[in-house]
XYZ file of C-alpha atoms in Angstrom:
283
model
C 201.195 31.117 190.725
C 201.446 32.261 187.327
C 199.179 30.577 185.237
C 201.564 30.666 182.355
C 204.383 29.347 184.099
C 202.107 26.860 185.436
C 201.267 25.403 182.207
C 204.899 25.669 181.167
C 206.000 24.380 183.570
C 203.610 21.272 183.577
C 204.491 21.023 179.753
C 207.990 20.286 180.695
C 207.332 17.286 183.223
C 204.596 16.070 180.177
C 207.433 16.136 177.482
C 209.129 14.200 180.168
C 206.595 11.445 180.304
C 205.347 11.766 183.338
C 201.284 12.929 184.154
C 200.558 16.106 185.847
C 197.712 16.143 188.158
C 196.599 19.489 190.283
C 193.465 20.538 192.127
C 191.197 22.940 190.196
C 192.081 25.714 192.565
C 195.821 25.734 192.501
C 195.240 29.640 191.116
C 193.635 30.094 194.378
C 194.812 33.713 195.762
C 193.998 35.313 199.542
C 196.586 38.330 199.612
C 200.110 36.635 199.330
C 199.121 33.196 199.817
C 197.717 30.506 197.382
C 194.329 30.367 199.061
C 193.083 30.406 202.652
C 195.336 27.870 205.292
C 192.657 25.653 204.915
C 192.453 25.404 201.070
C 196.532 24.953 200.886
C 196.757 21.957 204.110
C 194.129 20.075 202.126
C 195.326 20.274 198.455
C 198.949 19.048 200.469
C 196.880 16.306 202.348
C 194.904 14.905 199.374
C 198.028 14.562 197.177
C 199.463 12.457 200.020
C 196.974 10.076 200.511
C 195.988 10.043 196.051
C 197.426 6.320 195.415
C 197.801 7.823 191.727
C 200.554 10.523 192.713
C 204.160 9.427 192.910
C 205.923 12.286 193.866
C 204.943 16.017 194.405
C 206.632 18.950 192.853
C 205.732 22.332 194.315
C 204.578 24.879 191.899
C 206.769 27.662 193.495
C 207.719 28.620 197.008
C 205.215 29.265 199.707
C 205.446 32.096 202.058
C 202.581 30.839 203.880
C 203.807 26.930 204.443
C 204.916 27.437 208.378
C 201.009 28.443 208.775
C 199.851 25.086 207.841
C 202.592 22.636 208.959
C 200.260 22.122 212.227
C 197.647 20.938 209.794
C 199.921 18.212 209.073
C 199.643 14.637 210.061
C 203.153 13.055 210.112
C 201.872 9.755 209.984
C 200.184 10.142 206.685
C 203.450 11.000 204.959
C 205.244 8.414 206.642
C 203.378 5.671 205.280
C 202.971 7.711 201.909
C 206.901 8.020 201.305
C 206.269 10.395 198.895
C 208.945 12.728 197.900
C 208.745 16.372 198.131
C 210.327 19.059 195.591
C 210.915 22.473 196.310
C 213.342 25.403 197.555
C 212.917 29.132 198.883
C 210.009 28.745 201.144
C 209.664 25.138 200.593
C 212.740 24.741 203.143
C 210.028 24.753 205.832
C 208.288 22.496 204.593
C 210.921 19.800 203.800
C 212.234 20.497 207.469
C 209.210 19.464 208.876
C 209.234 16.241 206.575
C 212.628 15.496 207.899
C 212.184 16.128 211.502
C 208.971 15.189 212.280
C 207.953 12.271 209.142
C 211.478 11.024 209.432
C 211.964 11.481 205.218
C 214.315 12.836 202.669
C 212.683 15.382 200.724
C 214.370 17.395 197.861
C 215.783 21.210 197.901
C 215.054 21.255 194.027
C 213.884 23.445 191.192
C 210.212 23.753 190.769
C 207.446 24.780 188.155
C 207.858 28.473 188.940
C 210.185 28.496 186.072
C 207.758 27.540 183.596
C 209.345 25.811 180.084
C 212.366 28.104 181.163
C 214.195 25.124 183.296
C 217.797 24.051 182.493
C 217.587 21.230 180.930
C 220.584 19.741 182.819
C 219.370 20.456 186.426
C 215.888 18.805 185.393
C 217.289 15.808 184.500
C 219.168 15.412 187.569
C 215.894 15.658 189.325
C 214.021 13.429 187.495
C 217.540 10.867 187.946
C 217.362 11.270 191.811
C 213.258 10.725 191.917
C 214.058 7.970 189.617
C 216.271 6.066 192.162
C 218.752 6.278 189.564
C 222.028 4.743 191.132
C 223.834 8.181 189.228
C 221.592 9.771 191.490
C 224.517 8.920 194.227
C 227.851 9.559 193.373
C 227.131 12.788 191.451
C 230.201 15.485 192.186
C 228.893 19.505 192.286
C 231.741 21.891 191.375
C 231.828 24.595 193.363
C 234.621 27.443 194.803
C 236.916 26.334 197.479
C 237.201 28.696 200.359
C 238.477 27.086 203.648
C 240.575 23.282 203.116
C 239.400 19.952 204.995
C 237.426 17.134 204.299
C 234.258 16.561 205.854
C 230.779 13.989 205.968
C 227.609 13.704 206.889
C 223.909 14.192 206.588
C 222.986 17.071 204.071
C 220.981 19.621 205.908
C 219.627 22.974 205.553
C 218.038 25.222 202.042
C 217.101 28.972 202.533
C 219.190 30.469 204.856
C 216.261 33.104 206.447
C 213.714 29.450 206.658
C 216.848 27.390 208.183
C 216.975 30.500 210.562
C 213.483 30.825 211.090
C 212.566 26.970 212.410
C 214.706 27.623 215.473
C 212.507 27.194 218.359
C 210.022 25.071 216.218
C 209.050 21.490 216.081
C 210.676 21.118 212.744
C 214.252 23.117 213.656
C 216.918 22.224 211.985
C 219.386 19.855 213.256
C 222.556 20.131 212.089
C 224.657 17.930 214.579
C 227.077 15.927 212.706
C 225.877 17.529 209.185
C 227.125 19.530 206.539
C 224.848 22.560 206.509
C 224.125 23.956 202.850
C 221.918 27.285 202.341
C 221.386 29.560 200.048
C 219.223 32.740 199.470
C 217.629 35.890 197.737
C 216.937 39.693 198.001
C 218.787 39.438 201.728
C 221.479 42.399 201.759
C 224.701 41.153 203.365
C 223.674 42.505 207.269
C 220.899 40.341 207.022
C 222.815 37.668 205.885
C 225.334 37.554 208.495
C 222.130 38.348 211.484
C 220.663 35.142 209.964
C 224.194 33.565 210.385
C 225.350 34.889 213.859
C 221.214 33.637 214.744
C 222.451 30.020 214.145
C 225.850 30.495 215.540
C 224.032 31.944 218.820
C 221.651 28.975 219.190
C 224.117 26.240 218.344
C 223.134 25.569 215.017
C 227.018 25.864 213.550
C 228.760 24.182 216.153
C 230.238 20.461 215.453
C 229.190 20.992 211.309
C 230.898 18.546 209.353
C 231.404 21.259 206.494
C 229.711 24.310 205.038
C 228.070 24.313 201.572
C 226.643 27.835 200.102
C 224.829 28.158 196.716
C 223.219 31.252 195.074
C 223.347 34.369 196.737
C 220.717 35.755 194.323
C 220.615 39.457 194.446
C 222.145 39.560 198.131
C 223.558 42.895 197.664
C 223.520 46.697 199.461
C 223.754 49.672 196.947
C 224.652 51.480 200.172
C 227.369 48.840 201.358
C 228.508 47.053 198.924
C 231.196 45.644 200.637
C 231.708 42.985 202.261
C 229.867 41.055 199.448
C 227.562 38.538 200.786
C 229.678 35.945 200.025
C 232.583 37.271 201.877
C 230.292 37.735 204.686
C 229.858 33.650 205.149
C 233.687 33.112 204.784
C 234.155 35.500 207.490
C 231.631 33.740 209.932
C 233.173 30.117 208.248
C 236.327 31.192 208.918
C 235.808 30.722 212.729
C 234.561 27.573 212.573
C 237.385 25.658 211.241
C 235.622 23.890 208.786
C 235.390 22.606 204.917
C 233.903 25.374 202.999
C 232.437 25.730 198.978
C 231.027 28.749 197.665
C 228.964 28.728 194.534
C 227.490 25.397 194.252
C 224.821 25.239 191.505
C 221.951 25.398 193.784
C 219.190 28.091 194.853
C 217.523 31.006 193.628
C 219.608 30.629 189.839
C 218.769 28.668 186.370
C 221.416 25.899 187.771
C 219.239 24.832 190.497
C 220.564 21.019 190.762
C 217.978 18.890 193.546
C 219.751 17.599 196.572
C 217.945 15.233 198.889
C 217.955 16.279 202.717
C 218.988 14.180 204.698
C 221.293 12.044 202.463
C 224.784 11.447 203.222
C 227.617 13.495 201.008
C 231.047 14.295 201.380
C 232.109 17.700 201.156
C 235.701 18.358 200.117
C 236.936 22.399 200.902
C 240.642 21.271 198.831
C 238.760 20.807 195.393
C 235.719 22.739 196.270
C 233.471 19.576 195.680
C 230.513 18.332 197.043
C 229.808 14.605 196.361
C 226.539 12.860 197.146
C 227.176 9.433 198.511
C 223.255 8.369 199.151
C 219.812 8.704 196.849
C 217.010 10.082 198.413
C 214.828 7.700 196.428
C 215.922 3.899 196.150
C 214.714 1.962 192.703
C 213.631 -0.897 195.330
C-alpha cells in the first residue's frame, strides 16, 4: 500500500466523520504481498473480534487473500456481522464471507484511491453501510445489450477471482442469481477463457441476468477486435438472458458498492440494474 494513498485515503473517511483505526504494520511488504500469511490472517482476525470497529474497508486489493482464507474462522465473522469493503482481489475474500459466514459483504471502492474518490460513489457506500433505506431501491444506468427481465441474488466481482474459486470451499454459486463481474489488464482471449471456464463448470447456467462493469484496460494491441465487451455479448448471447454493459462498477473512478448477496432486479429493456435489498439494516 501506498503510504500516501493510505493517508488520503483515511483523510477522506475522517472528513466523513467516521475514525480510522489500522495496525502499525499495514505497510508491511514480503514480495507482492502486505506481509507474511501470518501477519495479514491476524490483522483480518483482530479487526473482527475489536468491539470498537464497525465495518472494515480494505486498503486495496490483495493478491495474496486465497492464501489466508484457511486461516479464517467462519464463526468469528458470523457473530461479528461486520461488513466487508473491497473489489479486484477482494472478490475472494467476500466469496468466502458469503459462502462459508453466510454474510453480505460489499464489491466497493476502497482506500487505494487515496483523496482521489468520487465523491458520488463514496457516498453511496457510506448510505448502504449506513442501512440507509436509499441504500435499496437505488437504479444503476447502464447499456442494454440482450432484452428480458430478470431477479435474484447479486453474485460475483472480478471476473479472473469469480473464475478462480471454482473447485474451492468458497466457489461461487450462482444458481438463481444475476452474476455481475468486472475486470482489468485481461486481453479479450482471456476474458472469454475465464467465461467459457464458468460456462464449462455450470457456473452460467439458470442465471437470472448478466451484469458487466469496467473492462479496465481489457484490450489486445495485436487483436483488437472483438473488444472485450463484445466478447461477453457473444458468450451472453447464448444464454438467453437479461444483459447490461457498463454499469458504474470496477476497476474505474465510478466504482458504486453493491452488497453480495442482496436481491436486485436486473432489467436488459432499459439497461438498469435496481437493488431491491440493503446489505446493512439500520435495526
Amino acid at each position: 500500500m501506498d503510504p500516501t494513498k493510505l493517508a488520503g485515503g483515511r483523510a477522506v473517511w475522517e472528513a466523513a466523520g467516521f475514525r480510522v483505526v489500522h495496525r502499525a504494520d499495514l505497510l508491511a511488504r514480503r514480495a507482492y504481498l502486505a506481509g507474511d500469511d501470518e501477519r495479514r490472517a491476524a490483522e483480518l482476525a483482530e479487526l473482527i473480534a475489536d468491539p470498537e470497529v464497525g465495518a472494515i474497508v480494505c486498503a486495496r486489493g490483495g493478491y495474496g487473500l486465497p492464501r489466508i482464507l484457511d486461516r479464517l474462522d467462519p464463526a468469528a465473522f458470523r457473530a461479528a456481522r461486520k461488513p466487508i469493503v473491497g473489489y479486484s482481489d477482494v472478490t475472494a475474500l467476500l466469496l468466502w464471507l458469503r459462502r462459508r459466514a453466510g454474510l453480505v459483504g460489499f464489491h466497493g471502492p476502497m482506500l487505494e484511491r487515496g483523496s482521489d474518490v468520487d465523491p458520488e460513489a463514496m457516498r453511496v457506500l457510506i448510505a448502504a453501510l449506513a442501512g440507509e433505506t436509499s441504500a435499496a431501491g437505488r437504479l444503476w444506468s447502464g447499456t442494454a445489450r440482450a432484452a428480458g427481465r430478470g431477479a435474484g441474488r447479486l453474485v460475483g466481482g472480478n471476473l479472473a477471482l469469480v473464475a478462480a474459486s471454482l473447485g474451492t470451499p468458497w466457489e461461487i454459486d450462482t444458481r438463481g442469481a444475476i452474476l455481475l463481474v468486472e475486470d482489468v489488464n485481461e486481453p479479450p482471449y482471456k476474458i472469454d477463457r475465464l467465461l467459457q471456464q464458468l460456462r464449462a463448470a455450470g457456473k452460467l447456467a439458470g442465471l437470472a441476468g448478466l451484469g458487466v462493469g469496467a473492462l479496465t484496460d481489457c484490450t489486445d494491441a495485436r487483436h483488437p477486435e472483438p473488444s472485450a465487451e463484445d466478447v461477453v455479448v457473444e458468450v451472453a448471447s447464448a444464454l438467453g438472458i437479461p444483459l447490461v454493459t457498463g454499469l458504474p462498477f470496477g476497476h474505474t473512478s465510478d466504482n458504486r458498492a453493491w452488497p453480495l448477496g442482496a436481491r436486485a432486479t436486473l432489467d436488459g429493456d432499459a439497461g438498469t440494474l435496481e437493488l431491491l435489498e440493503a446489505g446493512v439494516t439500520s435495526a
